[in-house]
Short mmCIF file of C-alpha atoms and ligand atoms in Angstrom, two decimals:
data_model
loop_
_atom_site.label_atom_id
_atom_site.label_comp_id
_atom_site.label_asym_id
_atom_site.label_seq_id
_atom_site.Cartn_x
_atom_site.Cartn_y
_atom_site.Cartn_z
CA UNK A 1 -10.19 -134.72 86.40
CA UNK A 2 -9.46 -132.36 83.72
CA UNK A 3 -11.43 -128.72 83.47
CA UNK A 4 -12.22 -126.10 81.29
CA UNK A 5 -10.08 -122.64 80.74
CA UNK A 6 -10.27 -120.08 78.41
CA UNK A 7 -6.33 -119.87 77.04
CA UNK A 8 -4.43 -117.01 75.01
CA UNK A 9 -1.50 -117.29 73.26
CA UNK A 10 0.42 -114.79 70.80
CA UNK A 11 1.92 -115.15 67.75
CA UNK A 12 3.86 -111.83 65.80
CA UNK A 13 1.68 -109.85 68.34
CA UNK A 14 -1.69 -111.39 67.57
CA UNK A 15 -3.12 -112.53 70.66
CA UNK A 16 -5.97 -115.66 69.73
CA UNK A 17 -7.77 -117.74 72.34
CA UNK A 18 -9.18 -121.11 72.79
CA UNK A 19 -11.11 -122.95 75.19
CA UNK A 20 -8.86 -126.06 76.42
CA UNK A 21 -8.54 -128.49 79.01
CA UNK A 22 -6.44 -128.20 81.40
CA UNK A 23 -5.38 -130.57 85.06
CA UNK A 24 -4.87 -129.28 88.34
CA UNK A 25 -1.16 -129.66 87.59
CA UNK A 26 -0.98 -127.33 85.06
CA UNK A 27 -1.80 -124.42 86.96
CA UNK A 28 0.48 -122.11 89.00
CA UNK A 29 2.19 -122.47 91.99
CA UNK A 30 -0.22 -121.34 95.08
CA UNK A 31 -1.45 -122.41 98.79
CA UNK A 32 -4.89 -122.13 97.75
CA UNK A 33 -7.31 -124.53 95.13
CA UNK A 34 -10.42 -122.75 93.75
CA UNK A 35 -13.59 -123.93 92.08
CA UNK A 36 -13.94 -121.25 90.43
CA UNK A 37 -18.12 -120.30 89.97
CA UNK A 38 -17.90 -117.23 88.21
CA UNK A 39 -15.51 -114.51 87.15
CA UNK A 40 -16.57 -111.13 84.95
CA UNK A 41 -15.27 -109.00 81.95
CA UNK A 42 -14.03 -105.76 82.83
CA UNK A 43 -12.18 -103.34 80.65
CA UNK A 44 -8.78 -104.82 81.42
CA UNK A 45 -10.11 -108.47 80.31
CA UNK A 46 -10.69 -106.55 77.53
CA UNK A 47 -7.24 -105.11 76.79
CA UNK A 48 -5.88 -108.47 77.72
CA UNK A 49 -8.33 -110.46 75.08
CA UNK A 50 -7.51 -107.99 72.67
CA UNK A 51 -3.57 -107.89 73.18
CA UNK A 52 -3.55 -103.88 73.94
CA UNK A 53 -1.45 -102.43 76.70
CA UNK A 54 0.96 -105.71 76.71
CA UNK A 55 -0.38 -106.52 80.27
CA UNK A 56 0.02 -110.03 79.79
CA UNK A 57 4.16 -110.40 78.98
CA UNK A 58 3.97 -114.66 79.29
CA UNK A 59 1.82 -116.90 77.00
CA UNK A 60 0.29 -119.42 77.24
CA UNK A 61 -1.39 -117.33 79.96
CA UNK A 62 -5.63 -117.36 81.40
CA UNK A 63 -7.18 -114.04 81.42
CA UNK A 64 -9.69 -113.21 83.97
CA UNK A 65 -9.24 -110.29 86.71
CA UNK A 66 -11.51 -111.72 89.02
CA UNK A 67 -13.60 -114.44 90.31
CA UNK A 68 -15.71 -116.12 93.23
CA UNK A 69 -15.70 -119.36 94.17
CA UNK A 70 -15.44 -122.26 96.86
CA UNK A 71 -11.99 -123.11 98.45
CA UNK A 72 -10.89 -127.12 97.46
CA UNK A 73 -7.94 -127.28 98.60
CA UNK A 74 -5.41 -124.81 101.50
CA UNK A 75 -2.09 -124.81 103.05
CA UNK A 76 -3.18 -122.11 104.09
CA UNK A 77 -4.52 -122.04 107.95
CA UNK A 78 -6.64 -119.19 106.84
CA UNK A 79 -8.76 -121.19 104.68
CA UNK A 80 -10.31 -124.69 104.50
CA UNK A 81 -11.99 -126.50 101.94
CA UNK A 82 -15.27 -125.18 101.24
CA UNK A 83 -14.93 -121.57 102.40
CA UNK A 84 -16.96 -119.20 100.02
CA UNK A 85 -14.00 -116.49 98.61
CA UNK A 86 -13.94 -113.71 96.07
CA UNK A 87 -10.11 -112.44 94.53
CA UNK A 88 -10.07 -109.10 92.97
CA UNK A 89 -6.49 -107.75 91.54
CA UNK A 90 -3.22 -108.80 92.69
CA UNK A 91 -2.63 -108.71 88.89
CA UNK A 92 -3.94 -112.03 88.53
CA UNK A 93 -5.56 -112.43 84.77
CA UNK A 94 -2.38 -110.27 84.30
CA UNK A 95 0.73 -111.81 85.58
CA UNK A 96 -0.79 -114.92 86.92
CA UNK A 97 -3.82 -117.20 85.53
CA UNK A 98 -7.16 -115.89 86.34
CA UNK A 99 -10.41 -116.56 86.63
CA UNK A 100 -11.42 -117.59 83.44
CA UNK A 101 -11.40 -121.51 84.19
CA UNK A 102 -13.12 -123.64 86.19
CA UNK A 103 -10.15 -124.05 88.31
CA UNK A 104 -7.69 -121.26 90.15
CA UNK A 105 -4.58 -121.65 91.80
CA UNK A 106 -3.84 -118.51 93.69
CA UNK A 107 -2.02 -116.88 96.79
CA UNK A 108 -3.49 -117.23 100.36
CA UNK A 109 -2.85 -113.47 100.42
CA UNK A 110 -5.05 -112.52 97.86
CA UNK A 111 -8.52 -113.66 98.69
CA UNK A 112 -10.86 -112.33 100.90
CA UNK A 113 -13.87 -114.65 102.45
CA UNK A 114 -17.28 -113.95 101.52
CA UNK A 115 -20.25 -112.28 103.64
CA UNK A 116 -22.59 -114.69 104.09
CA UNK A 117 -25.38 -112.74 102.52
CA UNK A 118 -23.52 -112.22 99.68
CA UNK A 119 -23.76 -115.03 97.31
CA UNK A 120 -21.19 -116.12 95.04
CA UNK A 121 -23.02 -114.60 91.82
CA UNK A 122 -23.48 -111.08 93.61
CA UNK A 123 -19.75 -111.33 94.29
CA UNK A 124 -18.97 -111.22 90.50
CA UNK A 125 -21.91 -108.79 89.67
CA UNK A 126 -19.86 -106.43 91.68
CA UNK A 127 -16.72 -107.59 90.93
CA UNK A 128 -13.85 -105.70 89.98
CA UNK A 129 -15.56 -102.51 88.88
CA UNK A 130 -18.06 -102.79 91.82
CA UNK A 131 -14.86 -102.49 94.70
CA UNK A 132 -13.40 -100.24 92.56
CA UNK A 133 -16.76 -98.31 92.89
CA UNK A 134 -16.94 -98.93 96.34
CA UNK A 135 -13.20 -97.79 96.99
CA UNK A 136 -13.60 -94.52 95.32
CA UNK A 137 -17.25 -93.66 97.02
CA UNK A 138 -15.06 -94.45 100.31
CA UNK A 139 -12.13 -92.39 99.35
CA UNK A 140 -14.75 -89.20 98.53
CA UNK A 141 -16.64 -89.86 101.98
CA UNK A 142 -13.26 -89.56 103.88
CA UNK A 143 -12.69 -86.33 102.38
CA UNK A 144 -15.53 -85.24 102.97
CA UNK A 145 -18.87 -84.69 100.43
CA UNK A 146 -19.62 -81.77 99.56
CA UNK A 147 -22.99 -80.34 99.00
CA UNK A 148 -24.87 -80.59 95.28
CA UNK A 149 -24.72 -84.04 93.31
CA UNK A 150 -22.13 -86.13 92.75
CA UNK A 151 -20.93 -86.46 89.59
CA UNK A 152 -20.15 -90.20 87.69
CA UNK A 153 -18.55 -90.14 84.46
CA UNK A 154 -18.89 -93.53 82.02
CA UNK A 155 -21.91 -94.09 84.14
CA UNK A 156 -23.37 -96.78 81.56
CA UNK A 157 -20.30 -98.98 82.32
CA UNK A 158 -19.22 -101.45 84.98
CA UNK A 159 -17.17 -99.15 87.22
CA UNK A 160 -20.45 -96.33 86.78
CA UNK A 161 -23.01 -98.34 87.34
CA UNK A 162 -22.61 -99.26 90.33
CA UNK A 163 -21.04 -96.02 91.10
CA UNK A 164 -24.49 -94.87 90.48
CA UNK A 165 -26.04 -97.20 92.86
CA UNK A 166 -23.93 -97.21 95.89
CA UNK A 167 -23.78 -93.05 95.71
CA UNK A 168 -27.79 -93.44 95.49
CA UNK A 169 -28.02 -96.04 98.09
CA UNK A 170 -26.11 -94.22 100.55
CA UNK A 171 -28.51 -90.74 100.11
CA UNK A 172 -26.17 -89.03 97.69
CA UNK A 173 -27.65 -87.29 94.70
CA UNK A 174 -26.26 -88.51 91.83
CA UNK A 175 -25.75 -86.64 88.21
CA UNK A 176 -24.79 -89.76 85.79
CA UNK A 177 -22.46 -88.83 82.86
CA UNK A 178 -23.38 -90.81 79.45
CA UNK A 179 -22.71 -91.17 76.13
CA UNK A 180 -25.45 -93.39 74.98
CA UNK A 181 -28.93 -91.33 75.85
CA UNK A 182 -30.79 -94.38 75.19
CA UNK A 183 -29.65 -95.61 78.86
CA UNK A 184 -31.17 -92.56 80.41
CA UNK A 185 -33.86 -95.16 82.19
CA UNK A 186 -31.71 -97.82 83.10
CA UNK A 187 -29.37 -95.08 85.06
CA UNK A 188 -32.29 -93.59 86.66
CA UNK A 189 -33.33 -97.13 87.59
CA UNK A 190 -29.69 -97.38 89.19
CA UNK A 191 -30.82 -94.17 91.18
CA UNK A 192 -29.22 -91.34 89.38
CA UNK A 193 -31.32 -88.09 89.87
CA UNK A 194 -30.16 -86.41 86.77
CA UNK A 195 -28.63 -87.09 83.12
CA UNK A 196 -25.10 -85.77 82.08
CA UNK A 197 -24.58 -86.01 78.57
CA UNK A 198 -21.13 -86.46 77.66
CA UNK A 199 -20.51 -83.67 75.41
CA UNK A 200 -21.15 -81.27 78.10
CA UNK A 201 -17.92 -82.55 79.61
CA UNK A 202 -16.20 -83.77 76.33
CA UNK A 203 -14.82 -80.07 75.27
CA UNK A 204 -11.55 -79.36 76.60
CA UNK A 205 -12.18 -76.42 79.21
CA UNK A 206 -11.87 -73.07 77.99
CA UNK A 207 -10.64 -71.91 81.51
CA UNK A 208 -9.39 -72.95 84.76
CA UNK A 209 -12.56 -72.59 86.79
CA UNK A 210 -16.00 -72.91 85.74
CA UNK A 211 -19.35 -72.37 88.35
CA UNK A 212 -19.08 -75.13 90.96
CA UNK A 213 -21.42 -77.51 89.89
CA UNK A 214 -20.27 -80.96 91.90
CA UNK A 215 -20.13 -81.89 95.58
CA UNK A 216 -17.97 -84.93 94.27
CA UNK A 217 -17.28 -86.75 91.39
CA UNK A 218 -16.23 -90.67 90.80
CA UNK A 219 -14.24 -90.36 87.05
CA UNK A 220 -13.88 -93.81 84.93
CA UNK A 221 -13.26 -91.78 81.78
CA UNK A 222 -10.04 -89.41 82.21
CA UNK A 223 -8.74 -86.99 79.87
CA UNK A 224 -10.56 -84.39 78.97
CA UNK A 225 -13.53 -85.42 80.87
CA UNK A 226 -11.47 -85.15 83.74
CA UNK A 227 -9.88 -82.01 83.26
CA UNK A 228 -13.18 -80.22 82.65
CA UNK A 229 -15.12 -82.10 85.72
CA UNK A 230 -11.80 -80.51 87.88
CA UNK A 231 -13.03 -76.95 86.64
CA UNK A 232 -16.76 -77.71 87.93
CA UNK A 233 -15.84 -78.86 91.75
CA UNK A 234 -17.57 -77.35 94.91
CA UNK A 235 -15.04 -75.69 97.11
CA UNK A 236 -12.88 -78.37 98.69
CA UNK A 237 -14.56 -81.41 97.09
CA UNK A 238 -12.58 -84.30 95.81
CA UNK A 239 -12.46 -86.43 92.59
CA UNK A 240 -12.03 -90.27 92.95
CA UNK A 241 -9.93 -91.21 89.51
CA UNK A 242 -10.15 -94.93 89.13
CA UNK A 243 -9.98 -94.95 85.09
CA UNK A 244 -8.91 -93.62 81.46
CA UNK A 245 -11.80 -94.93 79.38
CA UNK A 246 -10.97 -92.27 77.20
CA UNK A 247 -7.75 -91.37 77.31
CA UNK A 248 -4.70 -91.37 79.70
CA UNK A 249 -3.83 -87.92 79.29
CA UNK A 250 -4.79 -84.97 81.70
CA UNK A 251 -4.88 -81.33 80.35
CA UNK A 252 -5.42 -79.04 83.29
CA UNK A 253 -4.09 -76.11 85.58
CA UNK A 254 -3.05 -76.03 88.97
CA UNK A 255 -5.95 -73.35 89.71
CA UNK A 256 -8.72 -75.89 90.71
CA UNK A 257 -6.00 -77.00 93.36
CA UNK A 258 -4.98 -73.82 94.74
CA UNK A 259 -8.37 -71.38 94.32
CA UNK A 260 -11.19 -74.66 95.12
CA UNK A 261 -8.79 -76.85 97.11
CA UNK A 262 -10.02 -79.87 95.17
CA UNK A 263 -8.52 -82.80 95.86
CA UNK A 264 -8.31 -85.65 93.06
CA UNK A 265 -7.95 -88.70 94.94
CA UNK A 266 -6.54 -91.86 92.60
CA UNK A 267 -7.79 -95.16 92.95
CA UNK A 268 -6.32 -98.46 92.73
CA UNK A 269 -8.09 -101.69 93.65
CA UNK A 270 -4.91 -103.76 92.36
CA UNK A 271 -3.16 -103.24 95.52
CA UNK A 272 -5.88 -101.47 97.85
CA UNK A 273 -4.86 -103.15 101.66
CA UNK A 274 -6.88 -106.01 102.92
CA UNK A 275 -8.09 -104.01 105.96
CA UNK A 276 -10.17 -101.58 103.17
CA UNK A 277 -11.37 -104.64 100.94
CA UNK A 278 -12.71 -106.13 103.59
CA UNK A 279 -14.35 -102.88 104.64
CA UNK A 280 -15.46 -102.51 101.13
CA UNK A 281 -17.32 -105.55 100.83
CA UNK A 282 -18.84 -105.65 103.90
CA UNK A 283 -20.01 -101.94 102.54
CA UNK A 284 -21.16 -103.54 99.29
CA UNK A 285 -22.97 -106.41 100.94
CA UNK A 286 -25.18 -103.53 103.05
CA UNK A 287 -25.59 -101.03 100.68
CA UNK A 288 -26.69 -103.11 97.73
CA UNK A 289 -30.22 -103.45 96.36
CA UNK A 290 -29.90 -107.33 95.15
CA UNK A 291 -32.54 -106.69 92.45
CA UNK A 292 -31.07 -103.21 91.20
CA UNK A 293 -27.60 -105.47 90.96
CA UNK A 294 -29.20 -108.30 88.87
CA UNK A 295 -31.02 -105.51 86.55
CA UNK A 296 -27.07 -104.25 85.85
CA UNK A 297 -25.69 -107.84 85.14
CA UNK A 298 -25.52 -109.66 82.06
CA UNK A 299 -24.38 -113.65 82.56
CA UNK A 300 -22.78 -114.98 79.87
CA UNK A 301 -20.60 -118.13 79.50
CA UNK A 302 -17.04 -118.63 79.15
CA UNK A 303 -16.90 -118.71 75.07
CA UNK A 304 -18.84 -115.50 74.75
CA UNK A 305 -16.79 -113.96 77.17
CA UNK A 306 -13.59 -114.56 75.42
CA UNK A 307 -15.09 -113.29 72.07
CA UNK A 308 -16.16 -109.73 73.80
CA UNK A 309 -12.71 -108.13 74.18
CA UNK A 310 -13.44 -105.47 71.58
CA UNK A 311 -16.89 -104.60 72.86
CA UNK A 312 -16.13 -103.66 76.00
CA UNK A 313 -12.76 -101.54 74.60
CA UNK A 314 -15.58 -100.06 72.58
CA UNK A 315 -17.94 -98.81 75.34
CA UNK A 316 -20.73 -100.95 74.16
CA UNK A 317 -21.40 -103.06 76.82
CA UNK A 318 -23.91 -102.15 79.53
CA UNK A 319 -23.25 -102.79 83.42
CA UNK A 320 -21.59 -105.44 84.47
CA UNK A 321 -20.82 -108.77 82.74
CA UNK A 322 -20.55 -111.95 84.72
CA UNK A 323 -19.16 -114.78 83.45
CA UNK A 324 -20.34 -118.10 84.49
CA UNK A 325 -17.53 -120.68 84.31
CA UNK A 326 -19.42 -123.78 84.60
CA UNK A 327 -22.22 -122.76 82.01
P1 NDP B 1 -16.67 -100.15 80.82
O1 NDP B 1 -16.20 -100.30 79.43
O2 NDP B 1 -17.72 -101.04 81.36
O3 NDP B 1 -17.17 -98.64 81.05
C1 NDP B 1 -16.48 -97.53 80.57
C2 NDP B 1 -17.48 -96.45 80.21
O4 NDP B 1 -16.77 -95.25 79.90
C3 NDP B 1 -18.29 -96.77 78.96
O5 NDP B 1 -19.40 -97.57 79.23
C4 NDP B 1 -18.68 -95.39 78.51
O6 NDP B 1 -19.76 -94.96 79.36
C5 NDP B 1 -17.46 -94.55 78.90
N1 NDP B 1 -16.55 -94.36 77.75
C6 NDP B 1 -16.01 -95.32 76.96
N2 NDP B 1 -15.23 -94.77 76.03
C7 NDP B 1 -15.27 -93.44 76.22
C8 NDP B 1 -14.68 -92.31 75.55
N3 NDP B 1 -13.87 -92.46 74.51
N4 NDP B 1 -14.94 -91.07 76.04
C9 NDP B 1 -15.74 -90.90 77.10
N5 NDP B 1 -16.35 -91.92 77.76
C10 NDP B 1 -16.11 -93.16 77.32
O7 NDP B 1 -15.36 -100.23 81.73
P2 NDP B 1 -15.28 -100.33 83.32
O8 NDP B 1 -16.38 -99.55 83.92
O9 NDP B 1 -15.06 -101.74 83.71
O10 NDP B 1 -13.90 -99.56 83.57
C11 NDP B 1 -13.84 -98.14 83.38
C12 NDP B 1 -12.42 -97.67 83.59
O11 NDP B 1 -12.03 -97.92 84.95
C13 NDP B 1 -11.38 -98.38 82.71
O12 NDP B 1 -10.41 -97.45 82.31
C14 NDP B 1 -10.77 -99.41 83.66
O13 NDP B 1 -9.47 -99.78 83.31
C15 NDP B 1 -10.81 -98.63 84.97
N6 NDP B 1 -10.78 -99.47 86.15
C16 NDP B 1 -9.91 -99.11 87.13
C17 NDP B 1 -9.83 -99.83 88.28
C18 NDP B 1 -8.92 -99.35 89.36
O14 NDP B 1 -8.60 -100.11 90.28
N7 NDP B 1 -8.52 -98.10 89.32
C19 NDP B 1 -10.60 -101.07 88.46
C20 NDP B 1 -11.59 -101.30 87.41
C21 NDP B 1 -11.63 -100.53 86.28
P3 NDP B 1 -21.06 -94.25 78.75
O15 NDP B 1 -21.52 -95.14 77.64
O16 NDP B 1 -22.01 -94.16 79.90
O17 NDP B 1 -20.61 -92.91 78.25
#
């Protein structure tokens, strides 16, 4: 039985994409079969769609970072067929096919069973972006909070959003950074006590230190965003840095180290251990409001989703995207 999968390929650097049909033999080498239900867009779909950041290096190649699904087929003892599992990173959608088919072919190693209360479509409204999230809330916790809100940059996007709600669920006052005012109620509905705009932190600092303004902070944006949250931090707080939505570079001084002890904490869900995925989704599975999660998620199918590359490059898209593959 053939099945559906969104395909790239790249010609004098263009990169276009297709939907085709594809057999179970086509895919990569792997113990483990997936149906796949849904996968989302994050901002690395994105680059990959769009062809920047050469993070794809083979073509033909299936994008798609993520997805959930139901096992059909294992050599694997670990899983049998019909076992609920969600795969985040591993550069998959990267260096191997992703989610972004009906049908996966992955590593044993990569993919972590479901909660039972968490159903396949929460999986993917989380996502990515939502362990990232989760990873980084985790990573300021063992540091240790400090006291006055915690500060989330790019709050509007994936990785924010539910920044915003898993700070908020846990009791943590949150202070959501923004660029679009207009989503002022939305991120309130998420939790967040007060509104950041992003020109208060879009300046480069005009010093090393600044009054302490943050107990924490969860950054998605980078740059100079990043250097002037460092400035603001409480006495031994910590940043969690899990992206560069605008900008890889990093202006700062060594003073926020040595005079506030801040610690800036980098995150990486690519590789994070299984021991602290599975942690993080049990975390996830507790801590999230199901209806706050579907009021974040848009579900769109698998042609729309190929077609969005720029949008989300663009920092117009709202929340989290979920693709449904069999739509
Ligand atoms: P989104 O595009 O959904 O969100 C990014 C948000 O950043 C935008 O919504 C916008 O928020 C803000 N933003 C965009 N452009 C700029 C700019 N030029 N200056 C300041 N702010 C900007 O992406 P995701 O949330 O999915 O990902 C965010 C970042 O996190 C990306 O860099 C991504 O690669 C990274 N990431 C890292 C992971 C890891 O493991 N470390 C995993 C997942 C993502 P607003 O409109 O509210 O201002």
């Amino acid at each position: 039985m053939s099945f559906r999968a969104v395909m790239l390929s790249e010609k004098d650097r263009q990169v276009a994409s297709s939907i085709v049909d594809l057999e179970d033999a086509d895919l990569p080498q792997g113990d483990v079969l997936v149906s796949v239900d849904y996968s989302t867009l994050n901002y690395k779909d994105g680059m990959v769609l769009s062809g920047i950041g050469r993070l794809v290096r083979n073509y033909p190649h299936v994008p798609g970072i993520d997805f959930s699904g139901v096992v059909e087929a294992s050599h694997d003892t670990r899983f049998k067929s019909g076992d609920r599992v969600v795969l985040t990173g591993w550069k998959v959608g990267e260096v191997h096919w992703g989610g972004f088919a009906e049908k996966a072919r992955v590593n044993a190693d990569w993919l972590v069973k479901l909660p039972k209360s968490l159903s396949n479509l929460d999986a993917m409204a989380v996502g990515t972006a939502g362990l990232t999230s989760m990873l980084a809330m985790q990573a300021l916790e063992d540091h240790g909070i400090k006291e006055g809100p915690v500060l989330v940059t790019g709050a509007a996007g994936g990785v924010g959003s539910v920044a915003t709600h898993l700070l908020a669920s846990a009791g943590y006052e949150v202070a959501a950074s923004t660029g679009r005012p207009e989503t002022e109620t939305y991120l309130r509905s998420l939790g967040a006590t007060s509104i950041i705009q992003r020109s208060e932190l879009a300046e480069q600092p005009t010093g090393p230190l600044a009054s302490e303004r943050w107990g924490g902070c969860i950054d998605a944006v980078g740059d100079v965003t990043l250097a002037h949250a460092l400035t603001e931090m409480q006495y031994g707080s910590s940043i969690a840095a899990c992206g560069l939505a605008g900008g890889n570079a990093l202006n700062t001084t060594v003073i926020p180290f040595l005079l506030r002890a801040v610690n800036l904490l980098g995150i990486d869900s690519v590789v994070a251990p299984f021991d602290s995925r599975v942690r993080a989704w049990a975390r996830l599975d507790e801590l999230l409001d199901r209806d706050t999660l579907k009021s974040m998620t848009t579900i769109v199918s698998l042609l729309d989703a190929s077609m969005m590359g720029p949008q989300i490059i663009q920092g117009q898209v709202q929340g989290r995207v979920v693709v449904d593959v069999k739509a």
